[in-house]
Short mmCIF file of C-alpha atoms in Angstrom, two decimals:
data_model
loop_
_atom_site.label_atom_id
_atom_site.label_comp_id
_atom_site.label_asym_id
_atom_site.label_seq_id
_atom_site.Cartn_x
_atom_site.Cartn_y
_atom_site.Cartn_z
CA MET A 1 156.58 70.57 90.01
CA LYS A 2 156.15 73.12 87.25
CA LYS A 3 154.32 70.49 85.20
CA LEU A 4 151.88 69.81 88.09
CA SER A 5 151.26 73.56 88.53
CA PHE A 6 150.53 73.91 84.84
CA ILE A 7 148.05 71.00 84.94
CA PHE A 8 146.37 72.49 88.04
CA ILE A 9 145.96 75.88 86.30
CA CYS A 10 144.49 74.24 83.20
CA ILE A 11 141.98 72.26 85.29
CA SER A 12 141.02 75.42 87.23
CA LEU A 13 140.47 77.38 84.04
CA PHE A 14 138.34 74.56 82.63
CA ILE A 15 136.16 74.42 85.76
CA PHE A 16 135.80 78.23 85.78
CA SER A 17 134.81 78.16 82.11
CA CYS A 18 132.15 75.52 82.77
CA GLN A 19 130.82 77.49 85.71
CA LYS A 20 130.50 80.60 83.52
CA LYS A 21 128.53 78.62 80.97
CA ASP A 22 126.25 77.18 83.67
CA ASN A 23 125.70 80.61 85.19
CA LYS A 24 124.77 82.22 81.90
CA GLN A 25 121.36 83.86 82.22
CA LYS A 26 118.69 81.72 80.59
CA SER A 27 116.05 83.52 78.55
CA PRO A 28 112.63 83.72 80.21
CA LYS A 29 110.01 81.23 79.06
CA LEU A 30 107.35 83.91 79.21
CA VAL A 31 107.46 87.71 79.02
CA ILE A 32 104.43 89.61 80.32
CA GLY A 33 103.90 93.24 79.37
CA ILE A 34 101.43 94.95 81.70
CA VAL A 35 100.00 98.37 80.82
CA VAL A 36 97.76 100.03 83.40
CA ASP A 37 95.69 102.52 81.43
CA GLN A 38 95.85 106.11 82.77
CA MET A 39 98.15 105.26 85.70
CA ARG A 40 99.99 108.33 86.93
CA TYR A 41 103.30 107.62 88.69
CA ASP A 42 102.04 109.11 91.93
CA TYR A 43 99.41 106.37 92.28
CA LEU A 44 102.34 104.20 93.38
CA THR A 45 103.37 106.60 96.14
CA ARG A 46 99.99 108.04 97.08
CA PHE A 47 98.43 104.65 97.86
CA GLU A 48 101.66 102.94 98.93
CA ASP A 49 100.63 102.45 102.56
CA ARG A 50 97.43 100.70 101.43
CA TYR A 51 98.94 98.22 98.99
CA GLY A 52 99.56 94.62 100.05
CA GLU A 53 102.90 92.83 99.84
CA GLY A 54 102.08 90.68 96.83
CA GLY A 55 101.12 93.23 94.16
CA PHE A 56 102.81 96.53 93.31
CA LYS A 57 105.13 96.26 96.34
CA ARG A 58 106.39 92.85 95.31
CA ILE A 59 107.68 93.96 91.93
CA ILE A 60 108.98 97.29 93.25
CA GLN A 61 110.92 95.71 96.12
CA ASN A 62 112.21 92.73 94.14
CA GLY A 63 112.49 94.29 90.72
CA PHE A 64 113.79 97.56 89.28
CA SER A 65 111.68 100.71 89.40
CA LEU A 66 112.29 103.80 87.26
CA GLU A 67 110.99 106.70 89.34
CA ASN A 68 111.45 109.44 86.74
CA ALA A 69 110.14 107.88 83.53
CA HIS A 70 108.22 110.00 81.05
CA TYR A 71 106.52 110.05 77.70
CA ASN A 72 108.53 112.16 75.28
CA TYR A 73 105.84 113.14 72.79
CA VAL A 74 102.38 114.65 72.36
CA PRO A 75 99.60 113.45 72.24
CA THR A 76 99.49 111.13 75.24
CA TYR A 77 96.57 108.92 74.22
CA THR A 78 95.93 105.19 74.66
CA ALA A 79 96.71 103.94 71.14
CA VAL A 80 99.78 106.13 70.85
CA GLY A 81 101.06 104.96 74.22
CA HIS A 82 100.69 101.28 73.48
CA ALA A 83 102.30 101.70 70.05
CA SER A 84 105.24 103.65 71.49
CA ILE A 85 105.87 101.21 74.34
CA TYR A 86 106.11 98.25 72.01
CA THR A 87 107.85 99.84 69.00
CA GLY A 88 110.44 101.70 71.06
CA THR A 89 109.80 104.87 69.08
CA THR A 90 107.48 107.86 68.80
CA PRO A 91 104.53 108.72 66.47
CA ASN A 92 106.76 110.50 63.97
CA ASN A 93 108.07 107.03 63.13
CA HIS A 94 105.41 104.45 63.99
CA GLY A 95 102.47 106.38 62.48
CA ILE A 96 99.86 106.00 65.25
CA ILE A 97 99.16 109.68 65.98
CA GLY A 98 95.98 109.31 68.02
CA ASN A 99 93.10 107.03 68.93
CA TRP A 100 91.15 108.84 66.22
CA TRP A 101 92.63 111.34 63.80
CA TYR A 102 91.64 113.30 60.73
CA ASP A 103 92.80 111.62 57.53
CA LYS A 104 93.61 114.47 55.16
CA PHE A 105 93.59 112.10 52.19
CA LEU A 106 90.25 110.43 52.92
CA LYS A 107 88.79 113.69 54.30
CA LYS A 108 87.33 111.98 57.35
CA SER A 109 88.13 110.93 60.89
CA ILE A 110 89.60 107.43 61.17
CA TYR A 111 90.09 105.01 64.07
CA CYS A 112 93.55 103.59 64.72
CA VAL A 113 92.75 99.87 64.33
CA ASP A 114 89.65 99.81 62.11
CA ASP A 115 90.08 97.55 59.09
CA LYS A 116 87.08 96.54 56.96
CA THR A 117 89.11 93.94 55.06
CA TYR A 118 88.79 91.57 58.04
CA ASN A 119 85.77 90.04 59.74
CA SER A 120 84.65 89.84 63.34
CA VAL A 121 85.31 86.59 65.16
CA GLY A 122 83.11 85.70 68.13
CA THR A 123 80.43 88.34 67.48
CA GLU A 124 77.87 89.24 64.85
CA THR A 125 78.71 92.94 65.20
CA ASN A 126 81.41 94.91 63.37
CA LYS A 127 83.48 95.29 66.54
CA GLY A 128 85.97 92.68 65.37
CA LYS A 129 86.80 94.31 62.03
CA LYS A 130 90.23 95.36 63.23
CA SER A 131 93.95 94.95 62.50
CA PRO A 132 97.29 96.67 63.20
CA TYR A 133 97.85 97.71 59.57
CA ARG A 134 98.16 101.43 60.39
CA LEU A 135 101.19 100.67 62.58
CA PHE A 136 104.16 101.32 60.29
CA THR A 137 107.00 99.72 62.24
CA THR A 138 107.69 96.39 63.89
CA THR A 139 107.19 95.81 67.61
CA LEU A 140 109.13 94.03 70.33
CA THR A 141 106.74 91.13 69.86
CA ASP A 142 107.34 91.06 66.09
CA GLN A 143 111.08 90.96 66.65
CA LEU A 144 110.75 88.11 69.14
CA LYS A 145 108.81 86.15 66.52
CA LEU A 146 111.40 86.88 63.84
CA ALA A 147 114.29 85.91 66.13
CA GLN A 148 112.64 82.59 66.94
CA ASN A 149 111.78 81.69 63.34
CA ASN A 150 108.10 82.40 64.02
CA ASN A 151 108.05 80.11 67.04
CA GLY A 152 106.67 81.11 70.42
CA LYS A 153 103.17 82.42 71.00
CA THR A 154 102.25 86.11 71.23
CA ILE A 155 98.85 87.07 72.64
CA GLY A 156 97.32 90.45 73.50
CA ILE A 157 94.44 90.93 75.95
CA ALA A 158 92.50 94.04 76.98
CA ILE A 159 89.02 95.49 77.36
CA LYS A 160 89.92 97.97 74.57
CA ASP A 161 90.59 96.66 71.06
CA ARG A 162 93.49 99.06 70.40
CA SER A 163 95.16 98.04 73.66
CA ALA A 164 95.05 94.37 72.70
CA ILE A 165 96.01 94.75 69.04
CA LEU A 166 98.90 97.22 68.88
CA PRO A 167 101.19 95.53 71.47
CA VAL A 168 101.32 92.22 69.58
CA GLY A 169 102.20 93.93 66.33
CA HIS A 170 101.81 92.36 62.91
CA THR A 171 102.73 88.77 63.82
CA GLY A 172 100.61 88.17 66.91
CA ASN A 173 98.95 84.79 67.25
CA ALA A 174 95.89 86.43 68.77
CA ALA A 175 94.46 89.61 70.21
CA TYR A 176 91.28 89.55 72.29
CA TRP A 177 89.11 92.43 73.47
CA PHE A 178 85.75 92.89 75.16
CA ASP A 179 82.44 93.17 73.30
CA ASN A 180 79.62 94.48 75.49
CA GLY A 181 76.95 92.36 73.82
CA GLU A 182 74.19 90.73 75.82
CA ASN A 183 76.48 88.72 78.10
CA GLY A 184 79.82 90.42 77.50
CA ARG A 185 82.36 88.36 75.60
CA PHE A 186 85.95 88.47 74.44
CA ILE A 187 86.19 88.60 70.67
CA SER A 188 88.85 88.82 67.97
CA SER A 189 89.42 89.47 64.25
CA SER A 190 89.92 87.24 61.23
CA PHE A 191 93.31 88.95 60.94
CA TYR A 192 94.35 86.43 63.61
CA MET A 193 91.96 83.47 63.28
CA ASN A 194 88.79 82.18 61.70
CA ASP A 195 87.23 80.89 64.91
CA LEU A 196 87.75 81.40 68.64
CA PRO A 197 89.76 78.66 70.37
CA ASN A 198 87.78 76.31 72.60
CA TRP A 199 89.24 77.78 75.77
CA VAL A 200 87.92 81.24 74.77
CA LYS A 201 84.48 79.83 74.01
CA GLU A 202 84.43 78.06 77.36
CA PHE A 203 85.44 81.26 79.14
CA ASN A 204 82.76 83.27 77.36
CA ASN A 205 80.11 80.68 78.20
CA GLN A 206 80.78 81.21 81.89
CA ASN A 207 79.26 84.72 81.62
CA ASN A 208 81.77 86.11 84.12
CA ALA A 209 81.08 89.73 83.18
CA LYS A 210 77.42 89.29 84.02
CA LYS A 211 78.33 87.85 87.42
CA TYR A 212 80.56 90.81 88.30
CA VAL A 213 77.91 93.44 87.55
CA SER A 214 75.14 91.57 89.36
CA GLN A 215 76.35 93.13 92.62
CA PRO A 216 76.81 96.75 93.77
CA TRP A 217 80.24 98.34 93.66
CA ASN A 218 81.09 99.23 97.23
CA THR A 219 84.48 100.18 98.66
CA LEU A 220 86.88 97.35 99.39
CA TYR A 221 87.51 98.75 102.88
CA ASP A 222 85.61 101.06 105.23
CA ILE A 223 85.08 104.27 103.26
CA LYS A 224 86.34 106.31 106.23
CA THR A 225 89.83 104.89 105.59
CA TYR A 226 90.06 106.45 102.10
CA THR A 227 91.94 109.49 103.34
CA ASN A 228 94.14 109.73 100.23
CA SER A 229 91.11 110.95 98.27
CA ILE A 230 88.77 113.90 98.54
CA SER A 231 85.22 113.63 99.89
CA ASP A 232 83.15 110.97 98.14
CA ASN A 233 80.31 113.42 97.45
CA ASN A 234 81.74 116.32 95.44
CA THR A 235 81.02 118.32 92.30
CA PHE A 236 84.19 117.35 90.44
CA GLU A 237 83.06 113.87 89.37
CA GLU A 238 80.65 112.69 86.70
CA LYS A 239 77.74 110.57 87.93
CA PHE A 240 76.54 107.39 86.32
CA LYS A 241 73.26 108.04 84.52
CA GLY A 242 70.44 107.42 86.98
CA GLU A 243 72.45 108.40 90.07
CA GLU A 244 71.66 111.46 92.16
CA THR A 245 75.22 111.70 93.52
CA PRO A 246 78.57 110.21 92.41
CA THR A 247 78.88 108.24 95.64
CA PHE A 248 79.21 104.71 96.98
CA PRO A 249 77.65 102.27 96.76
CA HIS A 250 77.11 102.25 93.00
CA ASP A 251 74.15 99.94 92.41
CA LEU A 252 75.37 98.32 89.18
CA PRO A 253 72.35 96.05 88.57
CA SER A 254 69.95 99.00 88.58
CA LEU A 255 72.36 101.27 86.66
CA MET A 256 73.07 98.87 83.78
CA LYS A 257 70.07 99.81 81.65
CA GLU A 258 71.04 103.49 81.34
CA ASN A 259 74.80 102.89 81.26
CA ASP A 260 75.67 100.66 78.31
CA GLY A 261 74.20 97.47 79.78
CA ILE A 262 76.83 94.97 80.75
CA GLY A 263 79.37 97.41 79.36
CA ILE A 264 79.19 99.26 82.68
CA ILE A 265 81.76 96.74 83.90
CA LYS A 266 84.40 98.74 81.98
CA GLU A 267 83.89 101.67 84.34
CA THR A 268 84.40 99.60 87.48
CA PRO A 269 87.40 97.76 88.94
CA PHE A 270 85.66 94.51 88.01
CA GLY A 271 86.64 95.13 84.39
CA ASN A 272 90.25 94.68 85.47
CA THR A 273 89.40 91.51 87.38
CA LEU A 274 87.62 90.13 84.32
CA THR A 275 90.73 90.92 82.25
CA LEU A 276 92.85 89.05 84.81
CA ASP A 277 90.52 86.05 84.69
CA PHE A 278 90.83 85.95 80.91
CA ALA A 279 94.62 86.31 81.03
CA LYS A 280 94.89 83.35 83.38
CA ALA A 281 92.65 81.33 81.08
CA ALA A 282 94.94 82.25 78.16
CA ILE A 283 98.06 81.10 80.02
CA LEU A 284 96.43 77.75 80.71
CA GLY A 285 94.65 77.41 77.36
CA GLU A 286 97.76 78.20 75.30
CA ASN A 287 100.32 76.59 77.67
CA LEU A 288 102.21 79.89 77.75
CA GLY A 289 105.63 79.59 79.34
CA LYS A 290 105.72 75.83 78.68
CA ASN A 291 106.99 75.94 75.10
CA LYS A 292 110.56 75.59 73.83
CA ALA A 293 110.53 79.16 72.53
CA THR A 294 109.80 82.28 74.58
CA ASP A 295 106.12 83.28 74.67
CA PHE A 296 104.79 86.82 75.14
CA LEU A 297 101.57 87.89 76.83
CA SER A 298 100.44 91.51 76.64
CA ILE A 299 97.85 92.52 79.26
CA SER A 300 96.32 95.99 79.33
CA PHE A 301 94.09 96.89 82.28
CA SER A 302 91.67 99.35 80.68
CA SER A 303 89.17 99.97 83.47
CA THR A 304 91.51 102.28 85.35
CA ASP A 305 91.13 104.66 82.39
CA TYR A 306 87.33 104.48 82.28
CA VAL A 307 87.11 105.05 86.04
CA GLY A 308 89.58 107.93 85.82
CA HIS A 309 87.67 109.65 83.02
CA ARG A 310 84.38 109.52 84.93
CA PHE A 311 85.53 110.21 88.47
CA GLY A 312 88.93 111.93 88.15
CA VAL A 313 92.32 111.66 89.79
CA ASP A 314 91.25 112.46 93.36
CA ALA A 315 88.12 110.30 93.69
CA VAL A 316 87.49 107.54 96.20
CA GLU A 317 86.48 105.44 93.18
CA THR A 318 89.95 105.83 91.70
CA GLU A 319 91.66 104.89 94.95
CA ASP A 320 89.40 101.86 95.36
CA THR A 321 90.11 100.76 91.78
CA TYR A 322 93.86 100.77 92.43
CA LEU A 323 93.54 98.94 95.74
CA ARG A 324 91.55 96.25 93.96
CA LEU A 325 94.00 96.18 91.04
CA ASP A 326 96.82 95.63 93.55
CA LYS A 327 95.04 92.48 94.71
CA ASP A 328 94.50 91.38 91.11
CA LEU A 329 98.21 91.81 90.39
CA ALA A 330 99.11 89.79 93.49
CA ASP A 331 96.79 87.05 92.19
CA LEU A 332 98.46 87.17 88.76
CA PHE A 333 102.01 86.99 90.15
CA SER A 334 101.13 84.08 92.43
CA PHE A 335 99.50 82.31 89.48
CA LEU A 336 102.65 82.81 87.37
CA ASP A 337 104.81 81.42 90.17
CA THR A 338 102.76 78.22 90.13
CA GLN A 339 102.08 77.80 86.43
CA VAL A 340 105.30 79.09 84.86
CA GLY A 341 107.83 79.09 87.71
CA LYS A 342 109.37 82.01 89.58
CA GLU A 343 112.60 81.93 87.55
CA ASN A 344 110.93 81.50 84.19
CA TYR A 345 109.15 84.78 83.54
CA THR A 346 109.97 88.46 83.13
CA ILE A 347 107.48 91.29 83.65
CA PHE A 348 107.39 94.94 82.85
CA LEU A 349 104.63 97.20 84.15
CA THR A 350 103.95 100.69 82.89
CA SER A 351 101.14 102.99 81.73
CA ASP A 352 100.07 104.45 78.40
CA HIS A 353 99.65 107.97 79.86
CA GLY A 354 98.73 109.79 83.06
CA ALA A 355 95.83 112.17 83.67
CA ALA A 356 95.11 115.77 84.61
CA ARG A 357 93.38 116.73 87.82
CA ALA A 358 89.88 118.08 87.21
CA PRO A 359 90.26 121.80 86.40
CA SER A 360 87.18 122.58 88.49
CA TYR A 361 88.89 121.02 91.51
CA LEU A 362 92.13 122.92 90.86
CA GLN A 363 90.14 126.14 90.42
CA SER A 364 88.57 125.57 93.84
CA LEU A 365 92.12 125.67 95.22
CA LYS A 366 92.94 128.83 93.20
CA ILE A 367 95.26 126.94 90.86
CA PRO A 368 95.03 128.06 87.19
CA ALA A 369 93.23 125.37 85.20
CA PRO A 370 90.90 126.42 82.36
CA TYR A 371 88.61 124.40 80.13
CA PHE A 372 89.03 124.44 76.34
CA ASP A 373 85.89 125.18 74.33
CA ALA A 374 86.34 123.54 70.92
CA LYS A 375 83.31 125.23 69.32
CA ASP A 376 84.38 128.67 70.46
CA PHE A 377 87.91 128.04 69.25
CA LYS A 378 86.66 126.99 65.82
CA THR A 379 84.74 130.24 65.56
CA PHE A 380 87.88 132.11 66.59
CA VAL A 381 90.00 130.36 63.93
CA ASN A 382 87.45 131.05 61.20
CA SER A 383 87.36 134.69 62.23
CA ILE A 384 91.11 134.90 61.63
CA THR A 385 90.91 133.59 58.07
CA LYS A 386 87.83 135.74 57.42
CA LYS A 387 89.64 138.86 58.63
CA TYR A 388 92.91 138.37 56.80
CA PHE A 389 91.89 136.31 53.75
CA ARG A 390 88.16 137.10 53.41
CA ASN A 391 87.13 133.47 53.69
CA ASP A 392 86.11 131.35 56.69
CA GLU A 393 86.42 127.96 54.98
CA LEU A 394 90.19 127.74 54.76
CA VAL A 395 90.59 125.41 57.76
CA GLU A 396 89.15 122.01 56.90
CA ASN A 397 89.43 120.29 60.27
CA ILE A 398 90.38 121.05 63.88
CA SER A 399 91.11 118.01 66.04
CA ASN A 400 93.69 116.76 68.55
CA PHE A 401 94.90 120.38 68.84
CA GLN A 402 95.86 120.43 65.15
CA LEU A 403 94.63 122.55 62.25
CA PHE A 404 94.28 120.96 58.81
CA LEU A 405 94.02 123.43 55.93
CA ASN A 406 91.58 123.11 53.06
CA LYS A 407 94.25 123.05 50.37
CA GLU A 408 91.85 122.72 47.44
CA LYS A 409 89.92 125.80 48.59
CA ILE A 410 93.13 127.77 49.14
CA GLU A 411 94.41 126.87 45.69
CA SER A 412 91.10 127.72 44.01
CA LEU A 413 91.21 131.19 45.60
CA GLY A 414 94.81 131.75 44.52
CA LEU A 415 95.98 132.16 48.13
CA GLN A 416 99.38 131.20 49.50
CA LYS A 417 99.24 128.28 51.94
CA GLU A 418 102.34 129.29 53.89
CA GLU A 419 101.03 132.82 54.35
CA ILE A 420 97.81 131.45 55.87
CA ILE A 421 99.73 129.05 58.12
CA ASN A 422 102.00 131.82 59.41
CA LYS A 423 99.03 134.04 60.18
CA LEU A 424 97.26 131.21 62.03
CA VAL A 425 100.36 130.55 64.13
CA GLU A 426 100.67 134.26 64.86
CA GLU A 427 96.99 134.72 65.80
CA THR A 428 95.91 131.47 67.50
CA ILE A 429 98.41 132.12 70.28
CA ASN A 430 96.11 134.98 71.29
CA TYR A 431 93.28 132.59 72.14
CA LYS A 432 92.73 132.48 75.91
CA THR A 433 93.59 128.79 76.48
CA ILE A 434 96.31 128.33 73.84
CA TYR A 435 99.86 128.31 75.21
CA LYS A 436 101.94 127.73 72.06
CA ALA A 437 101.40 127.37 68.31
CA ILE A 438 103.83 126.06 65.73
CA SER A 439 103.72 125.24 62.04
CA ALA A 440 104.44 121.88 60.48
CA LYS A 441 107.14 123.52 58.37
CA THR A 442 108.96 124.73 61.49
CA LEU A 443 108.84 121.22 62.93
CA GLN A 444 110.31 119.87 59.71
CA ASN A 445 113.15 122.41 59.56
CA THR A 446 114.08 122.90 63.23
CA ASN A 447 115.45 120.39 65.72
CA PHE A 448 114.03 120.93 69.22
CA THR A 449 116.00 118.87 71.72
CA THR A 450 114.17 119.66 74.96
CA GLY A 451 110.88 120.92 76.33
CA ILE A 452 107.32 120.80 75.07
CA LEU A 453 108.27 121.62 71.46
CA ASN A 454 110.52 118.56 71.41
CA SER A 455 107.51 116.50 72.53
CA ILE A 456 105.37 118.08 69.80
CA GLN A 457 108.07 117.28 67.26
CA ASN A 458 108.27 113.64 68.35
CA GLY A 459 104.51 113.34 67.97
CA TYR A 460 104.40 115.06 64.59
CA ASN A 461 104.14 112.76 61.59
CA GLN A 462 104.77 114.58 58.31
CA LYS A 463 102.45 112.25 56.38
CA PHE A 464 99.48 112.38 58.74
CA SER A 465 99.65 115.37 61.08
CA GLY A 466 98.12 118.81 60.61
CA ASP A 467 99.53 122.08 59.25
CA VAL A 468 99.47 123.94 62.58
CA LEU A 469 99.95 122.27 65.96
CA LEU A 470 98.78 123.82 69.22
CA VAL A 471 99.64 123.45 72.89
CA PRO A 472 96.92 124.33 75.42
CA ASN A 473 97.71 125.97 78.75
CA PRO A 474 98.91 123.64 81.52
CA SER A 475 96.05 121.79 83.28
CA THR A 476 93.67 122.60 80.41
CA ILE A 477 91.23 119.95 79.22
CA SER A 478 88.11 119.89 77.04
CA SER A 479 85.01 121.71 78.25
CA TYR A 480 83.22 118.36 77.75
CA TYR A 481 84.52 117.50 81.23
CA LYS A 482 82.95 120.53 82.91
CA LYS A 483 80.25 118.12 84.06
CA GLY A 484 82.92 116.15 85.95
CA GLY A 485 85.83 113.76 85.53
CA THR A 486 88.99 114.32 83.55
CA THR A 487 91.12 113.32 80.58
CA HIS A 488 94.70 113.37 79.22
CA GLY A 489 96.69 114.04 76.06
CA SER A 490 99.17 116.81 76.88
CA GLY A 491 102.95 116.86 77.15
CA PHE A 492 102.91 118.13 80.73
CA SER A 493 104.18 116.02 83.63
CA TYR A 494 100.77 114.95 84.92
CA ASP A 495 100.25 113.17 81.58
CA THR A 496 103.84 112.06 80.90
CA HIS A 497 105.13 110.79 84.27
CA VAL A 498 104.29 107.09 84.55
CA PRO A 499 105.64 104.01 86.35
CA ILE A 500 108.10 101.69 84.64
CA ILE A 501 108.90 98.59 86.69
CA PHE A 502 110.88 95.55 85.52
CA TYR A 503 110.74 92.29 87.45
CA GLY A 504 111.80 88.66 87.17
CA ASN A 505 114.25 86.71 85.08
CA GLY A 506 117.31 88.80 84.14
CA ILE A 507 116.29 91.87 86.16
CA LYS A 508 118.25 93.45 89.01
CA LYS A 509 116.75 94.68 92.25
CA GLY A 510 116.90 98.44 92.62
CA SER A 511 115.56 101.78 91.52
CA SER A 512 116.71 104.84 89.61
CA LYS A 513 115.91 108.53 89.73
CA LYS A 514 117.52 109.16 86.33
CA LYS A 515 115.20 110.38 83.62
CA TYR A 516 114.20 107.68 81.16
CA GLU A 517 111.66 107.63 78.36
CA ILE A 518 108.87 105.22 77.56
CA ILE A 519 110.60 104.25 74.31
CA ASP A 520 113.49 102.77 76.35
CA ILE A 521 111.43 99.76 77.49
CA THR A 522 111.60 97.86 74.22
CA PRO A 523 115.38 98.23 73.55
CA THR A 524 116.02 97.08 77.13
CA LEU A 525 113.89 93.96 76.75
CA SER A 526 115.31 93.32 73.28
CA ASN A 527 118.76 93.24 74.85
CA LEU A 528 117.57 90.93 77.61
CA LEU A 529 116.08 88.56 75.04
CA HIS A 530 119.12 88.82 72.72
CA ILE A 531 116.99 89.93 69.78
CA GLU A 532 117.11 92.82 67.33
CA THR A 533 115.24 95.97 68.31
CA PRO A 534 112.16 96.96 66.26
CA ASN A 535 112.99 98.52 62.90
CA GLY A 536 111.98 102.05 63.94
CA SER A 537 113.32 101.98 67.49
CA THR A 538 114.90 105.19 68.78
CA GLY A 539 115.07 104.36 72.49
CA LYS A 540 118.11 103.27 74.48
CA ILE A 541 119.00 100.24 76.60
CA ILE A 542 118.57 100.90 80.32
CA ASP A 543 121.74 99.09 81.36
CA GLU A 544 121.28 99.50 85.11
CA VAL A 545 118.08 97.40 84.99
CA LEU A 546 119.70 94.24 83.61
CA LYS A 547 121.77 91.61 85.34
CA LYS A 548 125.19 91.27 83.77
#
């Protein structure tokens, strides 16, 4: 009897062991990273009752949503956001400190992905001379390539070049972005290839961009139903050139000539739809999700940013863009179900930054919200150095709320650099729209663990950043936007609070109100994929998102 019991136990343990092996979570065949440019978190809640069941609601209800996720650095710009999402770290490590920034070695402003050592592919212009070489660390996509012995395909797609290039890191098979041109085409760089694949050429030959802008942009639904937005005709939005009012319908065919030709598509929701069309063509053309190794597709929807800049947070145009994007996402998810299989893909959706409400609109409600006048501030700064050091050429550059000193000039005059820096910190705080000022030396010698100075510190790169860093007042943006629209870049909640939603293979259903940071996405997915995190990663694994 004892012998039979022993045999029964052994058989049971063997069956249980086999079941555990069978139930082990299989890695997804395709990972899709979706970045919605300039998407504030509250666009999920504000338009919730208008979204369908197949887009945002599908991944929120069946995936895991982080409701209190934030960027943990300044500046909150597009290139910096995409780099931080995919490296799992902040600008002090990955080196992308802006879209453009002042290079204190070259003495000029540089663009984050410009690279003259490579050639354009798919266009005769210089718009393809790009690469990720200014990105210092590896990305999630790099690590996936390394873990799979360079197998699996990694492709980045966006209207913006920086949004296509930075997510796929240094080992991407391809990155494609939009070139306005005569017909509007997706192009690339010789960093990735010498010629466009046939499926890209076929897509470009269809002239889809031209088709989308051959019709007016009208609201998806009756304009009277857009009650989540302010009046369509208001003074807080920027008009398209040639329009008398910033109102629907926007007659795209007649507006093209004065508004960047076919490039006007970028500032409409149809730019997102075009991006979706191209992403679907990439999945089919590259057989993504059908290979032995895990593939990765990065999609950045850029048009939400262009629309937001022109029309602002509270515009009917912004609401309409998100309602249309919701339908595009539903189309994408349904397409993935069919082409890849519901159990074979994992998605994350987030944003590269939020946006401020138009100060003029906030002022109309008696909420403090000034504009920052860069020219006036430059005069103010030069007056400081003139007063205390008898020279108004000691500050070489002012950009991205940073001051770069003219070190050669200071040395030639026998002045002390630290004395000038301390005086600038002491005096610039007196400017009407400056909230805080801090020196690079303080950031190097002091550890700020919370608050806006912690965000400044995370965004400060000792090699590239300025000598004095400034924080404008809350809800302050450039006076450029006095004519309408808005922008982003601060460390305040309207710019830092963004959605993070995980969905699909290996992801639990649920939500969390705990505070997480944007740099936590990549360590979490690295754990899901059983790969090493990027070499500069400082984020943490969000354990509650993952199935055990």
